[in-house]
PDB file of N, CA, C and O in Angstrom:
ATOM      1  N   MET A   1      16.814  26.423   1.747  1.00  0.00           N
ATOM      2  CA  MET A   1      16.507  26.096   3.364  1.00  0.00           C
ATOM      3  C   MET A   1      16.303  25.009   3.710  1.00  0.00           C
ATOM      4  O   MET A   1      15.612  24.256   2.724  1.00  0.00           O
ATOM      5  N   LYS A   2      16.750  24.736   5.111  1.00  0.00           N
ATOM      6  CA  LYS A   2      16.039  23.590   5.343  1.00  0.00           C
ATOM      7  C   LYS A   2      14.822  23.456   6.006  1.00  0.00           C
ATOM      8  O   LYS A   2      13.864  24.274   6.510  1.00  0.00           O
ATOM      9  N   GLN A   3      14.159  22.004   5.683  1.00  0.00           N
ATOM     10  CA  GLN A   3      12.497  21.799   6.030  1.00  0.00           C
ATOM     11  C   GLN A   3      12.672  21.475   7.009  1.00  0.00           C
ATOM     12  O   GLN A   3      13.293  20.499   7.408  1.00  0.00           O
ATOM     13  N   ASN A   4      11.435  21.756   8.135  1.00  0.00           N
ATOM     14  CA  ASN A   4      10.841  21.414   9.758  1.00  0.00           C
ATOM     15  C   ASN A   4      10.611  20.002   9.248  1.00  0.00           C
ATOM     16  O   ASN A   4       9.785  19.439   8.342  1.00  0.00           O
ATOM     17  N   PRO A   5      11.264  19.055   9.810  1.00  0.00           N
ATOM     18  CA  PRO A   5      10.956  17.573   9.491  1.00  0.00           C
ATOM     19  C   PRO A   5       9.766  17.088  10.118  1.00  0.00           C
ATOM     20  O   PRO A   5       8.727  16.120  10.006  1.00  0.00           O
ATOM     21  N   GLN A   6       8.773  18.123  10.873  1.00  0.00           N
ATOM     22  CA  GLN A   6       7.452  17.977  11.558  1.00  0.00           C
ATOM     23  C   GLN A   6       6.408  18.091  10.064  1.00  0.00           C
ATOM     24  O   GLN A   6       5.107  19.027  10.370  1.00  0.00           O
ATOM     25  N   GLU A   7       6.555  19.161   9.015  1.00  0.00           N
ATOM     26  CA  GLU A   7       6.209  19.677   8.539  1.00  0.00           C
ATOM     27  C   GLU A   7       6.066  19.084   7.125  1.00  0.00           C
ATOM     28  O   GLU A   7       7.689  18.551   6.750  1.00  0.00           O
ATOM     29  N   VAL A   8       5.079  18.506   6.047  1.00  0.00           N
ATOM     30  CA  VAL A   8       5.591  18.064   4.442  1.00  0.00           C
ATOM     31  C   VAL A   8       5.067  19.732   3.567  1.00  0.00           C
ATOM     32  O   VAL A   8       3.587  19.386   3.678  1.00  0.00           O
ATOM     33  N   ALA A   9       5.623  19.711   3.190  1.00  0.00           N
ATOM     34  CA  ALA A   9       5.356  21.031   2.036  1.00  0.00           C
ATOM     35  C   ALA A   9       4.553  22.411   2.433  1.00  0.00           C
ATOM     36  O   ALA A   9       3.149  22.357   2.511  1.00  0.00           O
ATOM     37  N   GLY A  10       4.999  22.986   3.489  1.00  0.00           N
ATOM     38  CA  GLY A  10       4.518  23.939   4.477  1.00  0.00           C
ATOM     39  C   GLY A  10       2.977  23.229   6.002  1.00  0.00           C
ATOM     40  O   GLY A  10       2.675  24.354   6.396  1.00  0.00           O
ATOM     41  N   ARG A  11       2.926  22.030   5.276  1.00  0.00           N
ATOM     42  CA  ARG A  11       1.517  22.051   6.241  1.00  0.00           C
ATOM     43  C   ARG A  11       2.105  20.398   7.527  1.00  0.00           C
ATOM     44  O   ARG A  11       3.001  19.431   7.060  1.00  0.00           O
ATOM     45  N   PRO A  12       1.928  20.412   8.605  1.00  0.00           N
ATOM     46  CA  PRO A  12       2.168  19.594   9.804  1.00  0.00           C
ATOM     47  C   PRO A  12       2.036  17.820   9.196  1.00  0.00           C
ATOM     48  O   PRO A  12       0.889  17.778   8.290  1.00  0.00           O
ATOM     49  N   LYS A  13       3.104  17.380   9.565  1.00  0.00           N
ATOM     50  CA  LYS A  13       2.535  15.916   8.865  1.00  0.00           C
ATOM     51  C   LYS A  13       1.485  15.487   9.768  1.00  0.00           C
ATOM     52  O   LYS A  13       1.386  15.588  10.689  1.00  0.00           O
ATOM     53  N   LYS A  14       0.770  14.312   9.001  1.00  0.00           N
ATOM     54  CA  LYS A  14      -0.237  13.551   9.866  1.00  0.00           C
ATOM     55  C   LYS A  14       0.633  12.020  10.315  1.00  0.00           C
ATOM     56  O   LYS A  14       0.788  11.203   9.038  1.00  0.00           O
ATOM     57  N   PHE A  15       0.354  11.961  11.279  1.00  0.00           N
ATOM     58  CA  PHE A  15       0.682  10.538  11.461  1.00  0.00           C
ATOM     59  C   PHE A  15      -0.559   9.108  11.208  1.00  0.00           C
ATOM     60  O   PHE A  15      -1.483   9.172  11.520  1.00  0.00           O
ATOM     61  N   ILE A  16      -0.097   8.686  10.457  1.00  0.00           N
ATOM     62  CA  ILE A  16      -0.652   7.042   9.870  1.00  0.00           C
ATOM     63  C   ILE A  16      -0.160   5.921  10.609  1.00  0.00           C
ATOM     64  O   ILE A  16       0.970   5.806  10.367  1.00  0.00           O
ATOM     65  N   SER A  17      -0.828   5.255  11.514  1.00  0.00           N
ATOM     66  CA  SER A  17      -0.187   4.032  12.536  1.00  0.00           C
ATOM     67  C   SER A  17      -0.323   3.079  11.107  1.00  0.00           C
ATOM     68  O   SER A  17      -0.503   3.283  10.117  1.00  0.00           O
ATOM     69  N   LYS A  18       1.085   1.806  11.322  1.00  0.00           N
ATOM     70  CA  LYS A  18       1.193   0.840  10.273  1.00  0.00           C
ATOM     71  C   LYS A  18      -0.318   0.264  10.127  1.00  0.00           C
ATOM     72  O   LYS A  18      -0.025  -0.316   9.111  1.00  0.00           O
ATOM     73  N   GLU A  19      -0.962   0.083  11.041  1.00  0.00           N
ATOM     74  CA  GLU A  19      -2.293  -0.601  11.233  1.00  0.00           C
ATOM     75  C   GLU A  19      -3.312  -0.129   9.783  1.00  0.00           C
ATOM     76  O   GLU A  19      -3.769  -1.048   9.243  1.00  0.00           O
ATOM     77  N   THR A  20      -3.093   1.085  10.003  1.00  0.00           N
ATOM     78  CA  THR A  20      -3.777   1.937   8.616  1.00  0.00           C
ATOM     79  C   THR A  20      -3.416   1.344   7.349  1.00  0.00           C
ATOM     80  O   THR A  20      -3.884   1.161   6.658  1.00  0.00           O
ATOM     81  N   ILE A  21      -1.682   2.111   7.390  1.00  0.00           N
ATOM     82  CA  ILE A  21      -1.504   1.278   6.048  1.00  0.00           C
ATOM     83  C   ILE A  21      -1.573  -0.189   6.060  1.00  0.00           C
ATOM     84  O   ILE A  21      -1.740   0.094   4.522  1.00  0.00           O
ATOM     85  N   ILE A  22      -1.948  -1.301   6.418  1.00  0.00           N
ATOM     86  CA  ILE A  22      -1.998  -1.903   6.454  1.00  0.00           C
ATOM     87  C   ILE A  22      -3.296  -2.723   5.412  1.00  0.00           C
ATOM     88  O   ILE A  22      -3.406  -3.368   4.616  1.00  0.00           O
ATOM     89  N   LYS A  23      -4.294  -1.789   6.235  1.00  0.00           N
ATOM     90  CA  LYS A  23      -5.370  -1.662   6.256  1.00  0.00           C
ATOM     91  C   LYS A  23      -5.840  -1.014   4.638  1.00  0.00           C
ATOM     92  O   LYS A  23      -6.596  -2.043   3.588  1.00  0.00           O
ATOM     93  N   ASN A  24      -5.265  -0.286   4.176  1.00  0.00           N
ATOM     94  CA  ASN A  24      -4.895   0.106   3.524  1.00  0.00           C
ATOM     95  C   ASN A  24      -4.777  -0.929   1.991  1.00  0.00           C
ATOM     96  O   ASN A  24      -5.267  -0.373   0.874  1.00  0.00           O
ATOM     97  N   THR A  25      -3.587  -0.914   2.282  1.00  0.00           N
ATOM     98  CA  THR A  25      -3.438  -1.998   1.488  1.00  0.00           C
ATOM     99  C   THR A  25      -4.400  -3.241   0.880  1.00  0.00           C
ATOM    100  O   THR A  25      -4.120  -3.291   0.406  1.00  0.00           O
ATOM    101  N   GLU A  26      -4.924  -3.510   1.930  1.00  0.00           N
ATOM    102  CA  GLU A  26      -5.003  -4.648   1.793  1.00  0.00           C
ATOM    103  C   GLU A  26      -6.457  -4.257   0.547  1.00  0.00           C
ATOM    104  O   GLU A  26      -7.268  -4.955   0.099  1.00  0.00           O
ATOM    105  N   GLU A  27      -7.240  -3.417   1.200  1.00  0.00           N
ATOM    106  CA  GLU A  27      -8.317  -2.858   0.392  1.00  0.00           C
ATOM    107  C   GLU A  27      -7.989  -3.049  -0.846  1.00  0.00           C
ATOM    108  O   GLU A  27      -8.510  -2.940  -1.727  1.00  0.00           O
ATOM    109  N   ASN A  28      -6.924  -1.989  -0.988  1.00  0.00           N
ATOM    110  CA  ASN A  28      -5.949  -2.184  -2.679  1.00  0.00           C
ATOM    111  C   ASN A  28      -6.473  -3.220  -3.312  1.00  0.00           C
ATOM    112  O   ASN A  28      -6.499  -3.256  -4.249  1.00  0.00           O
ATOM    113  N   ILE A  29      -5.949  -4.402  -2.589  1.00  0.00           N
ATOM    114  CA  ILE A  29      -5.612  -5.826  -3.504  1.00  0.00           C
ATOM    115  C   ILE A  29      -7.069  -6.122  -3.122  1.00  0.00           C
ATOM    116  O   ILE A  29      -7.074  -6.444  -4.681  1.00  0.00           O
ATOM    117  N   ARG A  30      -8.048  -6.207  -2.414  1.00  0.00           N
ATOM    118  CA  ARG A  30      -9.762  -5.776  -3.029  1.00  0.00           C
ATOM    119  C   ARG A  30      -9.854  -5.595  -3.995  1.00  0.00           C
ATOM    120  O   ARG A  30     -10.687  -6.316  -4.965  1.00  0.00           O
ATOM    121  N   GLU A  31      -9.983  -4.071  -3.927  1.00  0.00           N
ATOM    122  CA  GLU A  31     -10.539  -3.523  -5.256  1.00  0.00           C
ATOM    123  C   GLU A  31      -9.464  -3.846  -6.800  1.00  0.00           C
ATOM    124  O   GLU A  31     -10.261  -3.839  -7.423  1.00  0.00           O
ATOM    125  N   SER A  32      -8.085  -4.146  -6.662  1.00  0.00           N
ATOM    126  CA  SER A  32      -7.611  -4.839  -7.560  1.00  0.00           C
ATOM    127  C   SER A  32      -7.915  -5.926  -8.414  1.00  0.00           C
ATOM    128  O   SER A  32      -7.986  -6.012  -9.708  1.00  0.00           O
ATOM    129  N   GLU A  33      -8.451  -6.941  -7.735  1.00  0.00           N
ATOM    130  CA  GLU A  33      -8.781  -8.236  -8.330  1.00  0.00           C
ATOM    131  C   GLU A  33     -10.248  -7.906  -8.736  1.00  0.00           C
ATOM    132  O   GLU A  33     -10.521  -8.232  -9.524  1.00  0.00           O
ATOM    133  N   ILE A  34     -10.740  -6.847  -8.169  1.00  0.00           N
ATOM    134  CA  ILE A  34     -12.234  -6.627  -9.033  1.00  0.00           C
ATOM    135  C   ILE A  34     -11.880  -6.585 -10.690  1.00  0.00           C
ATOM    136  O   ILE A  34     -12.418  -7.102 -11.530  1.00  0.00           O
ATOM    137  N   GLY A  35     -10.265  -5.862 -10.521  1.00  0.00           N
ATOM    138  CA  GLY A  35     -10.318  -5.276 -12.014  1.00  0.00           C
ATOM    139  C   GLY A  35      -9.815  -6.007 -12.586  1.00  0.00           C
ATOM    140  O   GLY A  35      -9.982  -6.297 -13.919  1.00  0.00           O
ATOM    141  N   LEU A  36      -9.235  -7.623 -11.985  1.00  0.00           N
ATOM    142  CA  LEU A  36      -8.647  -8.995 -12.791  1.00  0.00           C
ATOM    143  C   LEU A  36      -9.911  -9.083 -14.087  1.00  0.00           C
ATOM    144  O   LEU A  36      -9.282  -9.837 -14.714  1.00  0.00           O
ATOM    145  N   GLU A  37     -11.333  -9.098 -13.461  1.00  0.00           N
ATOM    146  CA  GLU A  37     -12.272  -9.543 -13.807  1.00  0.00           C
ATOM    147  C   GLU A  37     -12.391  -8.937 -15.449  1.00  0.00           C
ATOM    148  O   GLU A  37     -12.723  -9.498 -16.478  1.00  0.00           O
ATOM    149  N   PHE A  38     -12.210  -7.361 -15.771  1.00  0.00           N
ATOM    150  CA  PHE A  38     -12.464  -7.027 -16.924  1.00  0.00           C
ATOM    151  C   PHE A  38     -11.046  -6.362 -17.297  1.00  0.00           C
ATOM    152  O   PHE A  38     -11.342  -5.797 -18.427  1.00  0.00           O
ATOM    153  N   GLY A  39     -10.197  -6.947 -16.481  1.00  0.00           N
ATOM    154  CA  GLY A  39      -8.612  -6.389 -17.794  1.00  0.00           C
ATOM    155  C   GLY A  39      -7.907  -6.964 -18.740  1.00  0.00           C
ATOM    156  O   GLY A  39      -8.519  -8.241 -19.039  1.00  0.00           O
ATOM    157  N   LEU A  40      -7.374  -6.663 -19.698  1.00  0.00           N
ATOM    158  CA  LEU A  40      -6.649  -7.260 -20.722  1.00  0.00           C
ATOM    159  C   LEU A  40      -5.793  -8.044 -20.010  1.00  0.00           C
ATOM    160  O   LEU A  40      -5.139  -7.999 -18.920  1.00  0.00           O
ATOM    161  N   PRO A  41      -5.374  -9.508 -20.630  1.00  0.00           N
ATOM    162  CA  PRO A  41      -4.224 -10.426 -20.092  1.00  0.00           C
ATOM    163  C   PRO A  41      -3.187  -9.886 -19.878  1.00  0.00           C
ATOM    164  O   PRO A  41      -2.863  -9.725 -18.862  1.00  0.00           O
ATOM    165  N   GLU A  42      -2.413  -8.818 -20.141  1.00  0.00           N
ATOM    166  CA  GLU A  42      -1.361  -8.011 -20.106  1.00  0.00           C
ATOM    167  C   GLU A  42      -1.252  -6.921 -18.616  1.00  0.00           C
ATOM    168  O   GLU A  42      -0.765  -7.495 -17.434  1.00  0.00           O
ATOM    169  N   GLU A  43      -2.869  -6.433 -18.273  1.00  0.00           N
ATOM    170  CA  GLU A  43      -2.957  -5.806 -17.520  1.00  0.00           C
ATOM    171  C   GLU A  43      -3.521  -6.532 -16.140  1.00  0.00           C
ATOM    172  O   GLU A  43      -2.905  -6.253 -14.859  1.00  0.00           O
ATOM    173  N   ARG A  44      -4.022  -8.321 -16.344  1.00  0.00           N
ATOM    174  CA  ARG A  44      -4.123  -9.068 -15.201  1.00  0.00           C
ATOM    175  C   ARG A  44      -2.848  -9.183 -15.047  1.00  0.00           C
ATOM    176  O   ARG A  44      -2.530  -9.860 -13.310  1.00  0.00           O
ATOM    177  N   GLU A  45      -1.442  -9.806 -15.620  1.00  0.00           N
ATOM    178  CA  GLU A  45      -0.815 -10.261 -14.964  1.00  0.00           C
ATOM    179  C   GLU A  45      -0.089  -8.861 -14.215  1.00  0.00           C
ATOM    180  O   GLU A  45       0.800  -9.350 -13.164  1.00  0.00           O
ATOM    181  N   ASN A  46      -0.016  -7.588 -14.627  1.00  0.00           N
ATOM    182  CA  ASN A  46       0.243  -6.439 -13.864  1.00  0.00           C
ATOM    183  C   ASN A  46      -0.292  -6.568 -12.053  1.00  0.00           C
ATOM    184  O   ASN A  46       0.429  -6.120 -11.780  1.00  0.00           O
ATOM    185  N   ILE A  47      -1.564  -6.505 -12.471  1.00  0.00           N
ATOM    186  CA  ILE A  47      -2.780  -6.597 -11.326  1.00  0.00           C
ATOM    187  C   ILE A  47      -2.029  -7.995 -10.620  1.00  0.00           C
ATOM    188  O   ILE A  47      -1.563  -7.334  -8.878  1.00  0.00           O
ATOM    189  N   LYS A  48      -1.696  -8.971 -10.500  1.00  0.00           N
ATOM    190  CA  LYS A  48      -1.174 -10.111  -9.957  1.00  0.00           C
ATOM    191  C   LYS A  48       0.527  -9.844  -9.656  1.00  0.00           C
ATOM    192  O   LYS A  48       0.660  -9.865  -8.348  1.00  0.00           O
ATOM    193  N   ASP A  49       1.221  -9.361 -10.075  1.00  0.00           N
ATOM    194  CA  ASP A  49       2.359  -8.703  -9.503  1.00  0.00           C
ATOM    195  C   ASP A  49       2.814  -7.936  -9.066  1.00  0.00           C
ATOM    196  O   ASP A  49       3.035  -8.073  -7.765  1.00  0.00           O
ATOM    197  N   LYS A  50       1.943  -7.071  -8.818  1.00  0.00           N
ATOM    198  CA  LYS A  50       1.728  -5.539  -8.281  1.00  0.00           C
ATOM    199  C   LYS A  50       1.060  -6.158  -6.584  1.00  0.00           C
ATOM    200  O   LYS A  50       1.234  -5.805  -5.625  1.00  0.00           O
ATOM    201  N   ASN A  51       0.107  -6.896  -7.100  1.00  0.00           N
ATOM    202  CA  ASN A  51      -0.797  -7.588  -5.833  1.00  0.00           C
ATOM    203  C   ASN A  51       0.374  -8.309  -4.542  1.00  0.00           C
ATOM    204  O   ASN A  51       0.614  -8.503  -3.071  1.00  0.00           O
ATOM    205  N   GLU A  52       1.132  -9.206  -5.322  1.00  0.00           N
ATOM    206  CA  GLU A  52       1.934 -10.189  -4.861  1.00  0.00           C
ATOM    207  C   GLU A  52       3.243  -9.001  -3.905  1.00  0.00           C
ATOM    208  O   GLU A  52       3.350  -9.314  -2.712  1.00  0.00           O
ATOM    209  N   ARG A  53       3.623  -8.056  -4.968  1.00  0.00           N
ATOM    210  CA  ARG A  53       4.407  -7.279  -4.077  1.00  0.00           C
ATOM    211  C   ARG A  53       3.668  -6.165  -2.365  1.00  0.00           C
ATOM    212  O   ARG A  53       4.356  -6.387  -1.668  1.00  0.00           O
ATOM    213  N   ARG A  54       2.377  -6.230  -2.897  1.00  0.00           N
ATOM    214  CA  ARG A  54       1.746  -5.357  -1.569  1.00  0.00           C
ATOM    215  C   ARG A  54       2.049  -6.543  -0.304  1.00  0.00           C
ATOM    216  O   ARG A  54       1.485  -5.764   0.694  1.00  0.00           O
ATOM    217  N   LYS A  55       1.598  -7.645  -0.705  1.00  0.00           N
ATOM    218  CA  LYS A  55       1.394  -8.440   0.256  1.00  0.00           C
ATOM    219  C   LYS A  55       2.756  -9.034   0.922  1.00  0.00           C
ATOM    220  O   LYS A  55       3.172  -9.256   1.780  1.00  0.00           O
ATOM    221  N   HIS A  56       3.532  -9.008   0.051  1.00  0.00           N
ATOM    222  CA  HIS A  56       5.170  -8.829   0.844  1.00  0.00           C
ATOM    223  C   HIS A  56       5.491  -7.929   1.745  1.00  0.00           C
ATOM    224  O   HIS A  56       5.651  -7.985   2.880  1.00  0.00           O
ATOM    225  N   ALA A  57       4.653  -6.702   0.907  1.00  0.00           N
ATOM    226  CA  ALA A  57       5.146  -5.618   2.006  1.00  0.00           C
ATOM    227  C   ALA A  57       4.465  -5.396   3.305  1.00  0.00           C
ATOM    228  O   ALA A  57       4.488  -5.060   4.838  1.00  0.00           O
ATOM    229  N   ILE A  58       2.911  -5.756   3.282  1.00  0.00           N
ATOM    230  CA  ILE A  58       2.320  -6.063   4.202  1.00  0.00           C
ATOM    231  C   ILE A  58       3.041  -7.253   4.958  1.00  0.00           C
ATOM    232  O   ILE A  58       2.693  -7.063   6.702  1.00  0.00           O
ATOM    233  N   GLN A  59       3.470  -8.068   4.987  1.00  0.00           N
ATOM    234  CA  GLN A  59       4.259  -9.433   5.740  1.00  0.00           C
ATOM    235  C   GLN A  59       5.430  -8.857   6.475  1.00  0.00           C
ATOM    236  O   GLN A  59       5.536  -8.544   7.649  1.00  0.00           O
ATOM    237  N   ARG A  60       6.011  -7.862   5.862  1.00  0.00           N
ATOM    238  CA  ARG A  60       7.295  -7.519   6.225  1.00  0.00           C
ATOM    239  C   ARG A  60       6.958  -6.225   7.135  1.00  0.00           C
ATOM    240  O   ARG A  60       7.299  -5.552   8.143  1.00  0.00           O
ATOM    241  N   MET A  61       5.669  -5.242   7.125  1.00  0.00           N
ATOM    242  CA  MET A  61       5.263  -4.540   7.790  1.00  0.00           C
ATOM    243  C   MET A  61       5.023  -4.941   9.407  1.00  0.00           C
ATOM    244  O   MET A  61       4.894  -4.810  10.303  1.00  0.00           O
ATOM    245  N   LYS A  62       4.192  -6.195   9.530  1.00  0.00           N
ATOM    246  CA  LYS A  62       3.623  -6.993  10.687  1.00  0.00           C
ATOM    247  C   LYS A  62       4.808  -7.573  11.454  1.00  0.00           C
ATOM    248  O   LYS A  62       4.838  -7.681  12.612  1.00  0.00           O
ATOM    249  N   ASN A  63       6.009  -8.258  10.258  1.00  0.00           N
ATOM    250  CA  ASN A  63       7.146  -8.093  11.009  1.00  0.00           C
ATOM    251  C   ASN A  63       8.498  -7.318  11.365  1.00  0.00           C
ATOM    252  O   ASN A  63       8.633  -8.076  12.543  1.00  0.00           O
ATOM    253  N   GLU A  64       8.461  -5.953  11.088  1.00  0.00           N
ATOM    254  CA  GLU A  64       8.994  -5.161  11.675  1.00  0.00           C
ATOM    255  C   GLU A  64       8.733  -4.721  13.301  1.00  0.00           C
ATOM    256  O   GLU A  64       7.469  -4.896  13.972  1.00  0.00           O
ATOM    257  N   PRO A  65       9.786  -4.555  13.793  1.00  0.00           N
ATOM    258  CA  PRO A  65       9.502  -4.055  15.281  1.00  0.00           C
ATOM    259  C   PRO A  65       8.685  -2.786  15.581  1.00  0.00           C
ATOM    260  O   PRO A  65       8.853  -1.888  14.343  1.00  0.00           O
ATOM    261  N   LEU A  66       8.135  -2.780  16.621  1.00  0.00           N
ATOM    262  CA  LEU A  66       7.941  -0.969  16.575  1.00  0.00           C
ATOM    263  C   LEU A  66       8.849  -0.258  17.523  1.00  0.00           C
ATOM    264  O   LEU A  66       9.541  -0.516  17.406  1.00  0.00           O
ATOM    265  N   SER A  67       8.507   0.914  16.294  1.00  0.00           N
ATOM    266  CA  SER A  67       9.521   1.668  16.488  1.00  0.00           C
ATOM    267  C   SER A  67       9.122   3.097  17.502  1.00  0.00           C
ATOM    268  O   SER A  67       8.217   3.189  17.998  1.00  0.00           O
TER     269      SER A  67
END
């Protein structure tokens, strides 16, 4: 059975703006940086790596044209 593209798991899709996604990602970066103070060295390295990926993703979203 083909799923309606306007529904996800039987529920209507919710539109989330690119600005909201960027804002949420920036908030995730800030929150994870707090964890840097308390994490073990390996965890800190993972957080730093993930935040770098997040920053690159934000930059890509800001650079992509509106569709």
